[in-house]
PDB file of C-alpha atoms in Angstrom:
ATOM      1  CA  ASP A 233      84.171 144.004 213.112  1.00 58.00           C
ATOM      2  CA  ALA A 234      86.685 145.511 210.711  1.00 60.00           C
ATOM      3  CA  MET A 235      85.718 144.525 207.212  1.00 92.00           C
ATOM      4  CA  VAL A 236      85.764 145.093 203.499  1.00 96.00           C
ATOM      5  CA  ILE A 237      82.208 145.680 202.381  1.00 96.00           C
ATOM      6  CA  GLN A 238      80.959 145.545 198.816  1.00 96.00           C
ATOM      7  CA  ASN A 239      77.567 146.735 197.718  1.00 89.00           C
ATOM      8  CA  PRO A 240      75.450 145.481 196.229  1.00 91.00           C
ATOM      9  CA  ARG A 241      76.062 141.696 196.273  1.00 93.00           C
ATOM     10  CA  TYR A 242      74.214 141.376 192.968  1.00 96.00           C
ATOM     11  CA  GLN A 243      73.945 144.047 190.293  1.00 97.00           C
ATOM     12  CA  VAL A 244      72.047 143.855 187.031  1.00 97.00           C
ATOM     13  CA  THR A 245      72.637 146.433 184.340  1.00 96.00           C
ATOM     14  CA  GLN A 246      71.693 146.813 180.719  1.00 97.00           C
ATOM     15  CA  PHE A 247      74.105 146.597 177.829  1.00 97.00           C
ATOM     16  CA  GLY A 248      75.793 149.994 177.482  1.00 97.00           C
ATOM     17  CA  LYS A 249      74.286 151.483 180.653  1.00 97.00           C
ATOM     18  CA  PRO A 250      76.939 152.835 183.031  1.00 97.00           C
ATOM     19  CA  VAL A 251      77.194 151.080 186.361  1.00 97.00           C
ATOM     20  CA  THR A 252      79.138 151.762 189.549  1.00 97.00           C
ATOM     21  CA  LEU A 253      80.208 149.182 192.093  1.00 97.00           C
ATOM     22  CA  SER A 254      81.256 150.290 195.546  1.00 97.00           C
ATOM     23  CA  CYS A 255      83.697 149.085 198.152  1.00 97.00           C
ATOM     24  CA  SER A 256      84.316 150.390 201.639  1.00 97.00           C
ATOM     25  CA  GLN A 257      86.753 149.337 204.334  1.00 97.00           C
ATOM     26  CA  THR A 258      87.070 149.882 208.052  1.00 95.00           C
ATOM     27  CA  LEU A 259      90.630 148.528 208.202  1.00 94.00           C
ATOM     28  CA  ASN A 260      92.268 151.871 207.383  1.00 94.00           C
ATOM     29  CA  HIS A 261      94.462 150.115 204.834  1.00 95.00           C
ATOM     30  CA  ASN A 262      96.492 152.149 202.382  1.00 95.00           C
ATOM     31  CA  VAL A 263      95.999 149.935 199.359  1.00 95.00           C
ATOM     32  CA  MET A 264      92.748 148.982 197.647  1.00 96.00           C
ATOM     33  CA  TYR A 265      92.432 146.604 194.698  1.00 96.00           C
ATOM     34  CA  TRP A 266      89.770 145.660 192.177  1.00 96.00           C
ATOM     35  CA  TYR A 267      89.765 142.159 190.710  1.00 95.00           C
ATOM     36  CA  GLN A 268      87.521 140.775 187.977  1.00 95.00           C
ATOM     37  CA  GLN A 269      86.675 137.078 188.182  1.00 91.00           C
ATOM     38  CA  LYS A 270      84.792 135.440 185.331  1.00 91.00           C
ATOM     39  CA  SER A 271      83.225 132.033 185.685  1.00 85.00           C
ATOM     40  CA  SER A 272      85.818 129.279 186.258  1.00 80.00           C
ATOM     41  CA  GLN A 273      88.670 131.722 185.686  1.00 84.00           C
ATOM     42  CA  ALA A 274      91.342 133.248 187.860  1.00 86.00           C
ATOM     43  CA  PRO A 275      90.714 136.593 189.550  1.00 90.00           C
ATOM     44  CA  LYS A 276      92.329 139.204 187.342  1.00 92.00           C
ATOM     45  CA  LEU A 277      93.735 142.424 188.776  1.00 93.00           C
ATOM     46  CA  LEU A 278      92.217 145.482 187.087  1.00 95.00           C
ATOM     47  CA  PHE A 279      93.894 148.265 189.088  1.00 93.00           C
ATOM     48  CA  HIS A 280      94.859 149.325 192.549  1.00 94.00           C
ATOM     49  CA  TYR A 281      95.276 152.470 194.584  1.00 95.00           C
ATOM     50  CA  TYR A 282      98.216 153.035 196.881  1.00 93.00           C
ATOM     51  CA  ASP A 283      96.684 155.785 198.970  1.00 93.00           C
ATOM     52  CA  LYS A 284      95.643 158.258 196.257  1.00 92.00           C
ATOM     53  CA  ASP A 285      98.021 156.950 193.623  1.00 92.00           C
ATOM     54  CA  PHE A 286      96.152 155.107 190.902  1.00 92.00           C
ATOM     55  CA  ASN A 287      97.847 152.118 189.244  1.00 91.00           C
ATOM     56  CA  ASN A 288      96.263 150.636 186.162  1.00 91.00           C
ATOM     57  CA  GLU A 289      97.155 147.199 184.854  1.00 90.00           C
ATOM     58  CA  ALA A 290      98.371 147.360 181.261  1.00 87.00           C
ATOM     59  CA  ASP A 291      95.588 145.184 179.871  1.00 89.00           C
ATOM     60  CA  THR A 292      92.666 146.726 181.765  1.00 94.00           C
ATOM     61  CA  PRO A 293      90.164 148.040 179.189  1.00 94.00           C
ATOM     62  CA  ASP A 294      89.508 151.799 179.054  1.00 94.00           C
ATOM     63  CA  ASN A 295      85.868 150.984 179.733  1.00 95.00           C
ATOM     64  CA  PHE A 296      86.838 150.461 183.378  1.00 96.00           C
ATOM     65  CA  GLN A 297      87.570 153.418 185.619  1.00 95.00           C
ATOM     66  CA  SER A 298      88.057 153.789 189.326  1.00 96.00           C
ATOM     67  CA  ARG A 299      87.747 156.473 191.971  1.00 95.00           C
ATOM     68  CA  ARG A 300      89.011 156.624 195.517  1.00 97.00           C
ATOM     69  CA  PRO A 301      87.612 159.771 197.128  1.00 96.00           C
ATOM     70  CA  ASN A 302      89.004 158.918 200.560  1.00 95.00           C
ATOM     71  CA  THR A 303      90.787 156.140 202.446  1.00 95.00           C
ATOM     72  CA  SER A 304      87.608 154.213 203.147  1.00 96.00           C
ATOM     73  CA  PHE A 305      85.898 154.113 199.789  1.00 97.00           C
ATOM     74  CA  CYS A 306      86.780 152.915 196.321  1.00 97.00           C
ATOM     75  CA  PHE A 307      84.458 152.749 193.309  1.00 97.00           C
ATOM     76  CA  LEU A 308      84.589 150.783 190.087  1.00 97.00           C
ATOM     77  CA  ASP A 309      82.873 152.505 187.163  1.00 97.00           C
ATOM     78  CA  ILE A 310      82.064 150.585 184.018  1.00 97.00           C
ATOM     79  CA  ARG A 311      81.236 153.197 181.430  1.00 97.00           C
ATOM     80  CA  SER A 312      79.553 151.033 178.797  1.00 96.00           C
ATOM     81  CA  PRO A 313      79.104 147.473 180.027  1.00 97.00           C
ATOM     82  CA  GLY A 314      79.206 144.731 177.449  1.00 96.00           C
ATOM     83  CA  LEU A 315      78.052 141.144 177.785  1.00 96.00           C
ATOM     84  CA  GLY A 316      81.672 140.148 178.300  1.00 95.00           C
ATOM     85  CA  ASP A 317      81.897 142.254 181.440  1.00 97.00           C
ATOM     86  CA  ALA A 318      79.534 139.991 183.336  1.00 97.00           C
ATOM     87  CA  ALA A 319      81.622 138.677 186.209  1.00 96.00           C
ATOM     88  CA  MET A 320      82.239 138.693 189.928  1.00 94.00           C
ATOM     89  CA  TYR A 321      84.070 141.856 190.951  1.00 96.00           C
ATOM     90  CA  LEU A 322      86.188 141.516 194.067  1.00 95.00           C
ATOM     91  CA  CYS A 323      87.523 144.409 196.096  1.00 97.00           C
ATOM     92  CA  ALA A 324      90.475 143.806 198.379  1.00 96.00           C
ATOM     93  CA  THR A 325      92.659 145.843 200.714  1.00 96.00           C
ATOM     94  CA  SER A 326      96.182 145.551 202.022  1.00 94.00           C
ATOM     95  CA  ARG A 327      97.789 147.523 204.809  1.00 92.00           C
ATOM     96  CA  ASP A 328     100.798 148.580 202.752  1.00 88.00           C
ATOM     97  CA  GLY A 329     100.756 146.430 199.614  1.00 84.00           C
ATOM     98  CA  GLY A 330     103.679 144.332 200.756  1.00 83.00           C
ATOM     99  CA  SER A 331     103.619 140.573 201.069  1.00 79.00           C
ATOM    100  CA  LYS A 332     103.621 140.790 204.865  1.00 82.00           C
ATOM    101  CA  SER A 333     100.209 142.450 204.787  1.00 86.00           C
ATOM    102  CA  PRO A 334      97.850 139.968 203.154  1.00 88.00           C
ATOM    103  CA  LEU A 335      94.863 140.830 201.010  1.00 91.00           C
ATOM    104  CA  HIS A 336      91.520 141.210 202.760  1.00 93.00           C
ATOM    105  CA  PHE A 337      88.716 140.564 200.317  1.00 93.00           C
ATOM    106  CA  GLY A 338      85.132 141.705 200.255  1.00 94.00           C
ATOM    107  CA  ASN A 339      82.325 139.282 199.425  1.00 91.00           C
ATOM    108  CA  GLY A 340      82.216 140.531 195.865  1.00 94.00           C
ATOM    109  CA  THR A 341      79.552 141.976 193.572  1.00 96.00           C
ATOM    110  CA  ARG A 342      78.204 139.701 190.875  1.00 96.00           C
ATOM    111  CA  LEU A 343      77.426 141.781 187.803  1.00 97.00           C
ATOM    112  CA  THR A 344      74.913 140.624 185.206  1.00 97.00           C
ATOM    113  CA  VAL A 345      74.616 142.470 181.887  1.00 97.00           C
ATOM    114  CA  THR A 346      71.348 142.028 179.999  1.00 96.00           C
TER     115      THR A 346
ATOM    116  CA  GLY B 280     103.246 139.066 182.701  1.00 81.00           C
ATOM    117  CA  GLU B 281     103.048 136.236 185.187  1.00 87.00           C
ATOM    118  CA  ASN B 282     100.979 133.173 184.279  1.00 90.00           C
ATOM    119  CA  VAL B 283      99.887 130.857 187.088  1.00 93.00           C
ATOM    120  CA  GLU B 284      98.287 127.493 186.406  1.00 93.00           C
ATOM    121  CA  GLN B 285      96.672 125.079 188.872  1.00 92.00           C
ATOM    122  CA  HIS B 286      96.108 121.352 188.632  1.00 80.00           C
ATOM    123  CA  PRO B 287      93.804 119.513 189.042  1.00 78.00           C
ATOM    124  CA  SER B 288      90.744 121.726 188.676  1.00 87.00           C
ATOM    125  CA  THR B 289      88.685 119.491 190.957  1.00 92.00           C
ATOM    126  CA  LEU B 290      89.903 117.118 193.646  1.00 94.00           C
ATOM    127  CA  SER B 291      87.795 114.753 195.716  1.00 96.00           C
ATOM    128  CA  VAL B 292      89.285 113.067 198.764  1.00 96.00           C
ATOM    129  CA  GLN B 293      87.980 110.880 201.542  1.00 97.00           C
ATOM    130  CA  GLU B 294      87.892 112.472 204.963  1.00 97.00           C
ATOM    131  CA  GLY B 295      91.167 111.814 206.723  1.00 97.00           C
ATOM    132  CA  ASP B 296      93.179 111.434 203.527  1.00 97.00           C
ATOM    133  CA  SER B 297      95.672 113.987 202.208  1.00 97.00           C
ATOM    134  CA  ALA B 298      95.083 116.456 199.393  1.00 96.00           C
ATOM    135  CA  VAL B 299      97.762 118.003 197.206  1.00 96.00           C
ATOM    136  CA  ILE B 300      97.250 120.884 194.781  1.00 95.00           C
ATOM    137  CA  LYS B 301     100.011 121.940 192.416  1.00 95.00           C
ATOM    138  CA  CYS B 302     100.637 125.278 190.781  1.00 96.00           C
ATOM    139  CA  THR B 303     103.154 126.334 188.179  1.00 97.00           C
ATOM    140  CA  TYR B 304     104.296 129.856 187.430  1.00 96.00           C
ATOM    141  CA  SER B 305     106.095 131.391 184.495  1.00 95.00           C
ATOM    142  CA  ASP B 306     107.980 134.413 185.833  1.00 94.00           C
ATOM    143  CA  SER B 307     111.291 133.359 187.363  1.00 93.00           C
ATOM    144  CA  ALA B 308     111.409 136.717 189.169  1.00 92.00           C
ATOM    145  CA  SER B 309     108.314 135.868 191.236  1.00 93.00           C
ATOM    146  CA  ASN B 310     109.247 135.540 194.871  1.00 92.00           C
ATOM    147  CA  TYR B 311     106.022 135.498 196.855  1.00 93.00           C
ATOM    148  CA  PHE B 312     103.476 132.659 196.678  1.00 95.00           C
ATOM    149  CA  PRO B 313     100.295 132.802 198.773  1.00 95.00           C
ATOM    150  CA  TRP B 314      97.360 130.407 198.918  1.00 96.00           C
ATOM    151  CA  TYR B 315      93.817 131.664 199.418  1.00 95.00           C
ATOM    152  CA  LYS B 316      90.828 129.568 200.451  1.00 95.00           C
ATOM    153  CA  GLN B 317      87.306 130.483 199.399  1.00 90.00           C
ATOM    154  CA  GLU B 318      84.430 128.621 201.005  1.00 90.00           C
ATOM    155  CA  LEU B 319      81.077 128.614 199.257  1.00 85.00           C
ATOM    156  CA  GLY B 320      79.481 132.044 199.436  1.00 80.00           C
ATOM    157  CA  LYS B 321      82.373 133.546 201.384  1.00 83.00           C
ATOM    158  CA  ARG B 322      85.319 135.772 200.607  1.00 86.00           C
ATOM    159  CA  PRO B 323      88.794 134.433 199.764  1.00 89.00           C
ATOM    160  CA  GLN B 324      91.081 134.310 202.787  1.00 92.00           C
ATOM    161  CA  LEU B 325      94.821 133.805 203.042  1.00 93.00           C
ATOM    162  CA  ILE B 326      95.685 130.447 204.589  1.00 96.00           C
ATOM    163  CA  ILE B 327      99.427 130.157 204.041  1.00 96.00           C
ATOM    164  CA  ASP B 328     102.183 131.740 202.004  1.00 94.00           C
ATOM    165  CA  ILE B 329     105.813 131.119 201.150  1.00 94.00           C
ATOM    166  CA  ARG B 330     108.658 133.288 199.972  1.00 91.00           C
ATOM    167  CA  SER B 331     111.378 132.262 197.576  1.00 89.00           C
ATOM    168  CA  ASN B 332     114.049 132.090 200.247  1.00 88.00           C
ATOM    169  CA  VAL B 333     112.527 128.933 201.783  1.00 88.00           C
ATOM    170  CA  GLY B 334     111.517 125.597 200.346  1.00 91.00           C
ATOM    171  CA  GLU B 335     108.777 124.545 202.729  1.00 95.00           C
ATOM    172  CA  LYS B 336     106.447 126.030 205.314  1.00 95.00           C
ATOM    173  CA  LYS B 337     103.976 124.313 207.619  1.00 96.00           C
ATOM    174  CA  ASP B 338     101.039 125.488 209.670  1.00 95.00           C
ATOM    175  CA  GLN B 339      99.269 122.661 211.513  1.00 96.00           C
ATOM    176  CA  ARG B 340      97.585 120.503 208.857  1.00 97.00           C
ATOM    177  CA  ILE B 341      98.602 122.581 205.867  1.00 98.00           C
ATOM    178  CA  ALA B 342     101.983 122.983 204.237  1.00 97.00           C
ATOM    179  CA  VAL B 343     103.358 124.581 201.125  1.00 97.00           C
ATOM    180  CA  THR B 344     106.451 123.493 199.202  1.00 97.00           C
ATOM    181  CA  LEU B 345     108.318 125.518 196.592  1.00 96.00           C
ATOM    182  CA  ASN B 346     110.599 124.319 193.816  1.00 95.00           C
ATOM    183  CA  LYS B 347     112.154 127.408 192.272  1.00 93.00           C
ATOM    184  CA  THR B 348     114.106 125.484 189.669  1.00 94.00           C
ATOM    185  CA  ALA B 349     110.992 123.838 188.294  1.00 94.00           C
ATOM    186  CA  LYS B 350     108.850 126.914 189.016  1.00 95.00           C
ATOM    187  CA  HIS B 351     106.148 125.109 190.849  1.00 95.00           C
ATOM    188  CA  PHE B 352     104.691 125.147 194.336  1.00 96.00           C
ATOM    189  CA  SER B 353     102.196 122.871 196.039  1.00 96.00           C
ATOM    190  CA  LEU B 354      99.650 123.000 198.845  1.00 97.00           C
ATOM    191  CA  HIS B 355      99.429 119.930 201.067  1.00 97.00           C
ATOM    192  CA  ILE B 356      96.474 119.331 203.368  1.00 97.00           C
ATOM    193  CA  THR B 357      96.764 116.368 205.721  1.00 97.00           C
ATOM    194  CA  GLU B 358      93.983 114.631 207.669  1.00 97.00           C
ATOM    195  CA  THR B 359      91.354 116.386 205.588  1.00 97.00           C
ATOM    196  CA  GLN B 360      88.083 117.379 207.226  1.00 97.00           C
ATOM    197  CA  PRO B 361      84.728 118.395 205.710  1.00 95.00           C
ATOM    198  CA  GLU B 362      85.449 122.044 206.521  1.00 95.00           C
ATOM    199  CA  ASP B 363      88.428 121.852 204.160  1.00 97.00           C
ATOM    200  CA  SER B 364      85.963 121.679 201.252  1.00 97.00           C
ATOM    201  CA  ALA B 365      86.462 124.927 199.318  1.00 96.00           C
ATOM    202  CA  VAL B 366      88.068 126.499 196.284  1.00 94.00           C
ATOM    203  CA  TYR B 367      91.793 127.053 196.752  1.00 96.00           C
ATOM    204  CA  PHE B 368      93.599 129.733 194.749  1.00 95.00           C
ATOM    205  CA  CYS B 369      97.343 129.906 194.368  1.00 96.00           C
ATOM    206  CA  ALA B 370      98.997 133.147 193.372  1.00 95.00           C
ATOM    207  CA  ALA B 371     102.389 134.635 192.655  1.00 94.00           C
ATOM    208  CA  SER B 372     103.988 138.048 192.627  1.00 92.00           C
ATOM    209  CA  ARG B 373     107.398 139.589 192.255  1.00 88.00           C
ATOM    210  CA  ASP B 374     109.129 142.141 194.417  1.00 77.00           C
ATOM    211  CA  GLY B 375     107.371 140.671 197.432  1.00 71.00           C
ATOM    212  CA  ASN B 376     104.251 142.710 196.838  1.00 79.00           C
ATOM    213  CA  ASN B 377     100.556 141.950 196.726  1.00 82.00           C
ATOM    214  CA  ARG B 378      99.985 142.629 193.013  1.00 87.00           C
ATOM    215  CA  LEU B 379      99.048 138.998 192.656  1.00 91.00           C
ATOM    216  CA  ALA B 380      98.538 136.848 189.590  1.00 92.00           C
ATOM    217  CA  PHE B 381      96.049 134.158 190.590  1.00 93.00           C
ATOM    218  CA  GLY B 382      95.490 130.672 189.283  1.00 93.00           C
ATOM    219  CA  LYS B 383      92.006 129.533 188.266  1.00 92.00           C
ATOM    220  CA  GLY B 384      91.377 127.754 191.537  1.00 93.00           C
ATOM    221  CA  ASN B 385      90.928 124.161 192.621  1.00 94.00           C
ATOM    222  CA  GLN B 386      87.636 122.825 193.955  1.00 95.00           C
ATOM    223  CA  VAL B 387      88.470 120.461 196.805  1.00 96.00           C
ATOM    224  CA  VAL B 388      85.666 118.207 197.998  1.00 97.00           C
ATOM    225  CA  VAL B 389      86.166 116.226 201.200  1.00 97.00           C
ATOM    226  CA  ILE B 390      83.835 113.251 201.313  1.00 96.00           C
ATOM    227  CA  PRO B 391      82.742 112.334 204.860  1.00 93.00           C
TER     228      PRO B 391
END
């Protein structure tokens, strides 16, 4: 079954300790997105890749980085997690980024910072 | 940037009744408005969308209406069923792309 898979479902890290969240897809979609969703808030787009082209949102903190080594995988690196970075992180894909190719979300990784 | 707001935050309806969720947006250039449904413990999934060149779209028991002048759009669910219980997110984007600005979500509870 073609899917967007995020690992792990739950991640605990210590304040200031780098952490990497992973996302893989079997849909062969060109575009991959990372959203941050804090409790009772809207999912907020952090950045997206159109193929290998990286697109950062203007208000995404420098503490967040991303890598897309190939079509199937995309990683979210948080260099120095703070307590305010605790959230659900959602990965999504789109065939071509246009409105006629809807977002396919993963189940998310819930990050806890202690 | 775009700001999308949803009201109410929680909605409880009796099974069989209708549910309506409203969203407002700020960017008059936005032209694509999808709705995503997220059931408990599951991923968000697109249920319906509308583009700015139409005012209404229906798909079985769900419909979306768009008022470009007032910059708001609404999700209508008729004959609600328990499986309609979920969080519903509205979103908006410009240039017909999927760089979406989401609302905070509405928790819809259908009471059997």
